[in-house]
mmCIF file of C-alpha atoms in Angstrom:
data_model
loop_
_atom_site.group_PDB
_atom_site.id
_atom_site.type_symbol
_atom_site.label_atom_id
_atom_site.label_comp_id
_atom_site.label_asym_id
_atom_site.label_seq_id
_atom_site.Cartn_x
_atom_site.Cartn_y
_atom_site.Cartn_z
ATOM 1 C CA UNK F 1 14.751 -22.390 93.399
ATOM 2 C CA UNK F 2 17.345 -24.473 94.495
ATOM 3 C CA UNK F 3 18.396 -25.483 97.855
ATOM 4 C CA UNK F 4 21.575 -28.601 98.466
ATOM 5 C CA UNK F 5 21.178 -29.048 102.656
ATOM 6 C CA UNK F 6 19.186 -26.574 104.361
ATOM 7 C CA UNK F 7 19.713 -25.563 108.147
ATOM 8 C CA UNK F 8 16.848 -25.159 110.289
ATOM 9 C CA UNK F 9 17.255 -21.980 110.436
ATOM 10 C CA UNK F 10 16.932 -21.457 106.461
ATOM 11 C CA UNK F 11 14.226 -23.630 106.064
ATOM 12 C CA UNK F 12 12.405 -21.743 108.818
ATOM 13 C CA UNK F 13 12.975 -18.304 107.723
ATOM 14 C CA UNK F 14 12.534 -20.276 103.219
ATOM 15 C CA UNK F 15 8.859 -22.612 104.896
ATOM 16 C CA UNK F 16 7.731 -18.793 105.819
ATOM 17 C CA UNK F 17 8.993 -16.589 103.028
ATOM 18 C CA UNK F 18 7.116 -18.823 100.423
ATOM 19 C CA UNK F 19 4.067 -19.921 102.763
ATOM 20 C CA UNK F 20 5.638 -24.282 102.878
ATOM 21 C CA UNK F 21 3.184 -26.188 105.362
ATOM 22 C CA UNK F 22 5.104 -27.573 108.276
ATOM 23 C CA UNK F 23 4.363 -31.182 107.265
ATOM 24 C CA UNK F 24 6.322 -30.209 103.934
ATOM 25 C CA UNK F 25 9.211 -28.613 106.046
ATOM 26 C CA UNK F 26 9.202 -31.693 108.222
ATOM 27 C CA UNK F 27 9.086 -34.072 105.744
ATOM 28 C CA UNK F 28 12.536 -32.361 104.231
ATOM 29 C CA UNK F 29 14.617 -31.797 107.234
ATOM 30 C CA UNK F 30 13.428 -35.615 108.544
ATOM 31 C CA UNK F 31 14.135 -36.362 105.190
ATOM 32 C CA UNK F 32 11.711 -38.475 104.071
ATOM 33 C CA UNK F 33 12.326 -41.198 102.275
ATOM 34 C CA UNK F 34 7.837 -42.348 100.955
ATOM 35 C CA UNK F 35 8.228 -41.387 97.834
ATOM 36 C CA UNK F 36 4.474 -40.169 97.580
ATOM 37 C CA UNK F 37 2.838 -36.861 96.265
ATOM 38 C CA UNK F 38 0.559 -34.028 98.603
ATOM 39 C CA UNK F 39 -1.356 -31.270 97.649
ATOM 40 C CA UNK F 40 -1.468 -28.485 99.374
ATOM 41 C CA UNK F 41 -3.339 -25.374 99.317
ATOM 42 C CA UNK F 42 -1.358 -23.581 97.249
ATOM 43 C CA UNK F 43 0.931 -25.820 96.162
ATOM 44 C CA UNK F 44 1.671 -29.792 95.519
ATOM 45 C CA UNK F 45 3.929 -31.627 97.058
ATOM 46 C CA UNK F 46 6.579 -34.482 95.178
ATOM 47 C CA UNK F 47 8.930 -36.385 96.949
ATOM 48 C CA UNK F 48 10.699 -38.986 94.048
ATOM 49 C CA UNK F 49 14.195 -40.240 94.831
ATOM 50 C CA UNK F 50 17.449 -40.761 92.742
ATOM 51 C CA UNK F 51 20.244 -42.482 93.486
ATOM 52 C CA UNK F 52 24.582 -41.529 94.082
ATOM 53 C CA UNK F 53 25.608 -40.749 90.522
ATOM 54 C CA UNK F 54 29.591 -41.008 91.750
ATOM 55 C CA UNK F 55 30.969 -44.592 90.872
ATOM 56 C CA UNK F 56 33.388 -43.359 92.675
ATOM 57 C CA UNK F 57 31.800 -42.980 95.873
ATOM 58 C CA UNK F 58 31.070 -45.585 98.731
ATOM 59 C CA UNK F 59 27.494 -44.568 98.519
ATOM 60 C CA UNK F 60 27.203 -45.383 94.975
ATOM 61 C CA UNK F 61 23.837 -46.558 94.077
ATOM 62 C CA UNK F 62 22.588 -45.106 97.714
ATOM 63 C CA UNK F 63 18.773 -43.668 97.732
ATOM 64 C CA UNK F 64 19.277 -39.908 97.053
ATOM 65 C CA UNK F 65 16.184 -38.098 97.931
ATOM 66 C CA UNK F 66 14.735 -35.532 96.315
ATOM 67 C CA UNK F 67 11.721 -33.608 97.475
ATOM 68 C CA UNK F 68 10.203 -30.686 95.425
ATOM 69 C CA UNK F 69 7.206 -27.535 95.741
ATOM 70 C CA UNK F 70 5.274 -26.774 92.613
ATOM 71 C CA UNK F 71 3.835 -23.478 92.826
ATOM 72 C CA UNK F 72 1.619 -21.675 90.311
ATOM 73 C CA UNK F 73 4.478 -19.281 89.914
ATOM 74 C CA UNK F 74 7.271 -21.560 90.070
ATOM 75 C CA UNK F 75 9.062 -24.621 91.651
ATOM 76 C CA UNK F 76 11.514 -25.108 94.925
ATOM 77 C CA UNK F 77 13.641 -28.433 95.526
ATOM 78 C CA UNK F 78 15.296 -29.251 98.261
ATOM 79 C CA UNK F 79 18.315 -32.414 98.721
ATOM 80 C CA UNK F 80 20.719 -33.533 100.378
ATOM 81 C CA UNK F 81 23.384 -34.493 98.623
ATOM 82 C CA UNK F 82 25.306 -33.343 95.060
ATOM 83 C CA UNK F 83 22.986 -34.576 92.176
ATOM 84 C CA UNK F 84 23.071 -32.965 88.797
ATOM 85 C CA UNK F 85 19.204 -33.307 88.165
ATOM 86 C CA UNK F 86 18.344 -29.513 88.670
ATOM 87 C CA UNK F 87 21.880 -28.425 86.439
ATOM 88 C CA UNK F 88 20.307 -31.561 83.537
ATOM 89 C CA UNK F 89 17.152 -29.726 84.114
ATOM 90 C CA UNK F 90 17.909 -26.078 84.037
ATOM 91 C CA UNK F 91 20.490 -26.683 80.493
ATOM 92 C CA UNK F 92 16.703 -28.348 79.466
ATOM 93 C CA UNK F 93 15.250 -25.196 80.285
ATOM 94 C CA UNK F 94 17.238 -23.496 78.150
ATOM 95 C CA UNK F 95 17.146 -25.670 75.090
ATOM 96 C CA UNK F 96 13.202 -25.814 74.966
ATOM 97 C CA UNK F 97 11.478 -22.278 75.864
ATOM 98 C CA UNK F 98 11.950 -20.851 72.209
ATOM 99 C CA UNK F 99 9.218 -24.053 71.210
ATOM 100 C CA UNK F 100 7.479 -24.977 74.598
ATOM 101 C CA UNK F 101 5.381 -23.241 77.267
ATOM 102 C CA UNK F 102 7.568 -24.087 80.542
ATOM 103 C CA UNK F 103 5.135 -23.759 83.268
ATOM 104 C CA UNK F 104 6.252 -24.336 86.696
ATOM 105 C CA UNK F 105 4.502 -28.044 85.891
ATOM 106 C CA UNK F 106 6.677 -28.746 83.148
ATOM 107 C CA UNK F 107 9.869 -28.061 85.527
ATOM 108 C CA UNK F 108 8.554 -30.478 88.220
ATOM 109 C CA UNK F 109 8.099 -32.977 84.901
ATOM 110 C CA UNK F 110 11.131 -32.279 83.918
ATOM 111 C CA UNK F 111 13.457 -33.209 86.932
ATOM 112 C CA UNK F 112 10.701 -36.489 87.620
ATOM 113 C CA UNK F 113 11.696 -38.224 84.108
ATOM 114 C CA UNK F 114 15.373 -36.542 84.324
ATOM 115 C CA UNK F 115 16.033 -38.480 87.329
ATOM 116 C CA UNK F 116 14.071 -41.219 86.049
ATOM 117 C CA UNK F 117 16.891 -41.305 82.615
ATOM 118 C CA UNK F 118 19.766 -42.029 84.836
ATOM 119 C CA UNK F 119 17.853 -45.596 85.298
ATOM 120 C CA UNK F 120 18.275 -46.340 80.882
ATOM 121 C CA UNK F 121 21.748 -46.417 80.511
ATOM 122 C CA UNK F 122 22.532 -48.329 84.091
ATOM 123 C CA UNK F 123 19.500 -51.385 82.963
ATOM 124 C CA UNK F 124 21.757 -51.372 80.061
ATOM 125 C CA UNK F 125 24.624 -52.517 81.740
ATOM 126 C CA UNK F 126 23.243 -54.838 83.370
ATOM 127 C CA UNK F 127 21.421 -56.612 80.295
ATOM 128 C CA UNK F 128 24.658 -56.899 78.316
ATOM 129 C CA UNK F 129 26.242 -59.110 82.042
ATOM 130 C CA UNK F 130 23.585 -60.828 83.008
ATOM 131 C CA UNK F 131 23.867 -62.083 78.822
ATOM 132 C CA UNK F 132 27.585 -62.443 79.526
ATOM 133 C CA UNK F 133 27.609 -64.315 82.732
ATOM 134 C CA UNK F 134 24.719 -66.844 81.217
ATOM 135 C CA UNK F 135 26.387 -67.174 78.140
ATOM 136 C CA UNK F 136 30.275 -67.502 80.507
ATOM 137 C CA UNK F 137 28.490 -70.381 82.489
ATOM 138 C CA UNK F 138 26.701 -72.601 80.068
ATOM 139 C CA UNK F 139 30.169 -72.491 77.850
ATOM 140 C CA UNK F 140 31.408 -74.153 80.832
ATOM 141 C CA UNK F 141 31.238 -78.390 79.290
ATOM 142 C CA UNK F 142 30.760 -76.972 76.298
ATOM 143 C CA UNK F 143 31.803 -80.137 73.284
ATOM 144 C CA UNK F 144 35.253 -78.656 72.092
ATOM 145 C CA UNK F 145 35.080 -78.846 69.065
ATOM 146 C CA UNK F 146 37.722 -76.786 67.148
ATOM 147 C CA UNK F 147 40.381 -75.249 68.801
ATOM 148 C CA UNK F 148 39.397 -71.778 68.963
ATOM 149 C CA UNK F 149 36.528 -73.432 71.049
ATOM 150 C CA UNK F 150 38.887 -75.296 73.534
ATOM 151 C CA UNK F 151 41.078 -71.918 73.469
ATOM 152 C CA UNK F 152 37.892 -70.132 75.431
ATOM 153 C CA UNK F 153 36.785 -73.135 76.918
ATOM 154 C CA UNK F 154 41.273 -73.165 78.606
ATOM 155 C CA UNK F 155 40.475 -69.416 79.643
ATOM 156 C CA UNK F 156 36.653 -69.398 80.802
ATOM 157 C CA UNK F 157 38.041 -73.580 82.883
ATOM 158 C CA UNK F 158 40.933 -70.420 84.587
ATOM 159 C CA UNK F 159 38.518 -67.935 85.228
ATOM 160 C CA UNK F 160 35.677 -70.095 86.793
ATOM 161 C CA UNK F 161 38.921 -71.403 88.833
ATOM 162 C CA UNK F 162 39.733 -67.821 90.478
ATOM 163 C CA UNK F 163 36.214 -67.676 91.738
ATOM 164 C CA UNK F 164 35.817 -64.290 89.830
ATOM 165 C CA UNK F 165 32.246 -65.356 88.717
ATOM 166 C CA UNK F 166 30.985 -66.080 91.768
ATOM 167 C CA UNK F 167 31.260 -62.252 92.240
ATOM 168 C CA UNK F 168 30.039 -61.065 89.194
ATOM 169 C CA UNK F 169 26.533 -63.385 90.007
ATOM 170 C CA UNK F 170 27.213 -62.348 93.437
ATOM 171 C CA UNK F 171 27.914 -58.106 92.429
ATOM 172 C CA UNK F 172 25.786 -58.321 90.029
ATOM 173 C CA UNK F 173 22.617 -59.696 91.535
ATOM 174 C CA UNK F 174 22.700 -57.197 94.080
ATOM 175 C CA UNK F 175 22.919 -53.917 91.611
ATOM 176 C CA UNK F 176 19.789 -55.200 90.741
ATOM 177 C CA UNK F 177 18.046 -55.278 93.856
ATOM 178 C CA UNK F 178 19.050 -52.302 94.288
ATOM 179 C CA UNK F 179 17.996 -50.372 90.569
ATOM 180 C CA UNK F 180 14.118 -52.580 91.843
ATOM 181 C CA UNK F 181 13.626 -51.487 95.047
ATOM 182 C CA UNK F 182 14.669 -47.606 93.623
ATOM 183 C CA UNK F 183 12.143 -48.015 91.237
ATOM 184 C CA UNK F 184 9.594 -50.236 93.154
ATOM 185 C CA UNK F 185 7.190 -47.200 94.151
ATOM 186 C CA UNK F 186 8.339 -45.155 91.406
ATOM 187 C CA UNK F 187 5.116 -46.306 89.493
ATOM 188 C CA UNK F 188 2.204 -46.125 92.027
ATOM 189 C CA UNK F 189 3.891 -42.872 92.798
ATOM 190 C CA UNK F 190 3.734 -41.486 89.127
ATOM 191 C CA UNK F 191 0.057 -43.210 88.299
ATOM 192 C CA UNK F 192 -1.572 -41.304 91.028
ATOM 193 C CA UNK F 193 0.421 -37.963 90.169
ATOM 194 C CA UNK F 194 -1.317 -38.577 87.077
ATOM 195 C CA UNK F 195 -4.072 -38.402 88.153
ATOM 196 C CA UNK F 196 -4.715 -35.519 90.363
ATOM 197 C CA UNK F 197 -4.147 -33.598 87.112
ATOM 198 C CA UNK F 198 -7.750 -34.366 86.000
ATOM 199 C CA UNK F 199 -8.477 -33.167 90.446
ATOM 200 C CA UNK F 200 -11.016 -29.839 90.317
ATOM 201 C CA UNK F 201 -8.150 -27.996 92.706
ATOM 202 C CA UNK F 202 -6.749 -25.417 91.420
ATOM 203 C CA UNK F 203 -3.199 -26.311 92.422
ATOM 204 C CA UNK F 204 -3.146 -29.254 90.802
ATOM 205 C CA UNK F 205 -0.683 -30.025 87.338
ATOM 206 C CA UNK F 206 -2.543 -29.651 84.768
ATOM 207 C CA UNK F 207 -4.136 -32.487 82.473
ATOM 208 C CA UNK F 208 -0.933 -32.284 80.044
ATOM 209 C CA UNK F 209 1.376 -33.298 81.880
ATOM 210 C CA UNK F 210 -0.336 -36.248 82.635
ATOM 211 C CA UNK F 211 0.393 -36.952 78.441
ATOM 212 C CA UNK F 212 4.272 -37.215 79.659
ATOM 213 C CA UNK F 213 3.553 -38.832 83.246
ATOM 214 C CA UNK F 214 2.056 -41.513 81.410
ATOM 215 C CA UNK F 215 4.981 -41.755 78.691
ATOM 216 C CA UNK F 216 7.552 -41.729 82.688
ATOM 217 C CA UNK F 217 4.655 -44.666 84.025
ATOM 218 C CA UNK F 218 5.795 -46.558 81.050
ATOM 219 C CA UNK F 219 9.434 -46.502 81.152
ATOM 220 C CA UNK F 220 8.904 -46.880 84.304
ATOM 221 C CA UNK F 221 6.997 -50.489 84.507
ATOM 222 C CA UNK F 222 9.623 -51.389 81.228
ATOM 223 C CA UNK F 223 12.355 -51.387 82.632
ATOM 224 C CA UNK F 224 11.229 -52.787 86.216
ATOM 225 C CA UNK F 225 9.726 -55.652 84.783
ATOM 226 C CA UNK F 226 13.666 -55.970 83.020
ATOM 227 C CA UNK F 227 15.087 -55.887 86.661
ATOM 228 C CA UNK F 228 12.956 -58.683 87.859
ATOM 229 C CA UNK F 229 13.874 -60.926 83.848
ATOM 230 C CA UNK F 230 17.288 -60.569 84.568
ATOM 231 C CA UNK F 231 17.286 -61.150 88.543
ATOM 232 C CA UNK F 232 15.210 -64.832 86.899
ATOM 233 C CA UNK F 233 18.691 -64.828 84.820
ATOM 234 C CA UNK F 234 20.971 -64.439 87.378
ATOM 235 C CA UNK F 235 19.081 -66.819 90.257
ATOM 236 C CA UNK F 236 18.788 -68.695 87.409
ATOM 237 C CA UNK F 237 22.698 -68.795 86.751
ATOM 238 C CA UNK F 238 23.927 -69.097 89.750
ATOM 239 C CA UNK F 239 22.144 -72.253 90.224
ATOM 240 C CA UNK F 240 23.889 -73.503 87.030
ATOM 241 C CA UNK F 241 27.492 -72.117 88.345
ATOM 242 C CA UNK F 242 27.298 -74.289 91.845
ATOM 243 C CA UNK F 243 25.831 -77.488 89.580
ATOM 244 C CA UNK F 244 29.302 -76.916 87.619
ATOM 245 C CA UNK F 245 31.465 -76.691 90.597
ATOM 246 C CA UNK F 246 29.845 -79.318 92.273
ATOM 247 C CA UNK F 247 29.973 -81.526 89.123
ATOM 248 C CA UNK F 248 33.877 -80.952 88.949
ATOM 249 C CA UNK F 249 34.264 -81.682 92.288
ATOM 250 C CA UNK F 250 33.054 -84.949 91.893
ATOM 251 C CA UNK F 251 34.702 -84.723 89.049
ATOM 252 C CA UNK F 252 37.894 -84.118 90.508
ATOM 253 C CA UNK F 253 36.962 -86.773 93.827
ATOM 254 C CA UNK F 254 36.283 -89.813 90.869
ATOM 255 C CA UNK F 255 40.355 -88.771 89.879
ATOM 256 C CA UNK F 256 41.247 -89.422 93.488
ATOM 257 C CA UNK F 257 39.857 -92.021 94.711
ATOM 258 C CA UNK F 258 40.981 -94.205 90.864
ATOM 259 C CA UNK F 259 44.503 -93.048 91.944
ATOM 260 C CA UNK F 260 43.897 -94.282 95.222
ATOM 261 C CA UNK F 261 43.244 -97.130 94.100
ATOM 262 C CA UNK F 262 45.767 -98.650 91.686
ATOM 263 C CA UNK F 263 48.201 -96.420 94.877
ATOM 264 C CA UNK F 264 45.989 -100.210 96.845
ATOM 265 C CA UNK F 265 46.898 -102.511 94.682
ATOM 266 C CA UNK F 266 50.459 -101.602 94.190
ATOM 267 C CA UNK F 267 51.043 -101.125 97.874
ATOM 268 C CA UNK F 268 49.945 -104.413 98.537
ATOM 269 C CA UNK F 269 52.057 -106.085 96.014
ATOM 270 C CA UNK F 270 55.302 -104.634 97.296
ATOM 271 C CA UNK F 271 54.457 -104.808 100.727
ATOM 272 C CA UNK F 272 54.761 -108.571 101.562
ATOM 273 C CA UNK F 273 57.955 -108.260 99.381
ATOM 274 C CA UNK F 274 59.777 -105.368 100.660
ATOM 275 C CA UNK F 275 59.114 -107.510 104.586
ATOM 276 C CA UNK F 276 60.111 -110.658 103.401
ATOM 277 C CA UNK F 277 63.241 -109.350 101.205
ATOM 278 C CA UNK F 278 63.971 -107.164 104.442
ATOM 279 C CA UNK F 279 64.121 -109.276 106.927
ATOM 280 C CA UNK F 280 65.939 -111.806 105.679
ATOM 281 C CA UNK F 281 68.537 -109.134 104.101
ATOM 282 C CA UNK F 282 69.832 -108.104 107.932
ATOM 283 C CA UNK F 283 73.211 -109.487 108.194
ATOM 284 C CA UNK F 284 71.780 -111.060 111.848
ATOM 285 C CA UNK F 285 70.448 -114.638 112.442
ATOM 286 C CA UNK F 286 67.571 -115.101 111.498
ATOM 287 C CA UNK F 287 64.628 -117.678 111.562
ATOM 288 C CA UNK F 288 65.790 -120.516 109.092
ATOM 289 C CA UNK F 289 68.781 -119.387 108.217
ATOM 290 C CA UNK F 290 70.093 -123.221 108.856
ATOM 291 C CA UNK F 291 67.941 -124.869 106.326
ATOM 292 C CA UNK F 292 69.820 -123.389 103.899
ATOM 293 C CA UNK F 293 68.577 -124.925 100.524
ATOM 294 C CA UNK F 294 65.646 -125.857 102.221
ATOM 295 C CA UNK F 295 62.303 -123.704 101.902
ATOM 296 C CA UNK F 296 60.084 -126.351 104.280
ATOM 297 C CA UNK F 297 60.869 -124.946 107.160
ATOM 298 C CA UNK F 298 58.631 -121.632 105.329
ATOM 299 C CA UNK F 299 56.113 -123.513 104.530
ATOM 300 C CA UNK F 300 54.543 -125.405 108.145
#
């Protein structure tokens, strides 16, 4: 049973009907953000976060809390934003019900697995963009070996001058940190969840689910380490890009100083001549006019 944005009255009715503990109901209604797994007398409670997957939404990549209450006979899920995970799990159940024994523990695993899987395409896109950014920045001052390379260099130069690369690096780092924040605590939650499979509580998940959870934990650890690697590459690329900009600014300053030096020399030569010709070219009485043909007065 999937519940979207329950009200206080609806939550009270559901809690009374299914015997949900007041602490669980409070966590759901207050939208508790901390991911965790808790065992109660008749069920266990899982809080596992996903994110807004609508790329056109202003809340894209914002955390969305998914609350799962797992009984021996069924599963209740609660969330306060539209998310495709319940529909994906129901479709998966229809596909596998003839091949597997689909218990409530398996359904809770399927929800967690579906949430974890949505991170992989985003991380792959980030990997491709990081490689492209790193290659473009390193190509900024690559020697032009042939006409094709020169053409690429010209295109990249105009691209860098527009400032788009700096925005791309900033946006990519922002996405990396958003995903890193979402994945940061999941490995510990799954590890704790897997340990609960070996506890003697009747409501605890069965041991075979622990094998599936171990696979999810491996995926989360891999994705987290990849994000850390991408962040290091972006930090290095960011520094390299700023260094290249500083080099270009220094080159422009040297060119400007060279031009100003030449203009200074030219002005030093032309200005005295201009003063003399301007002074003695006027149609008025000027000093030395009575000594026409004799420039000795000018020397004295």
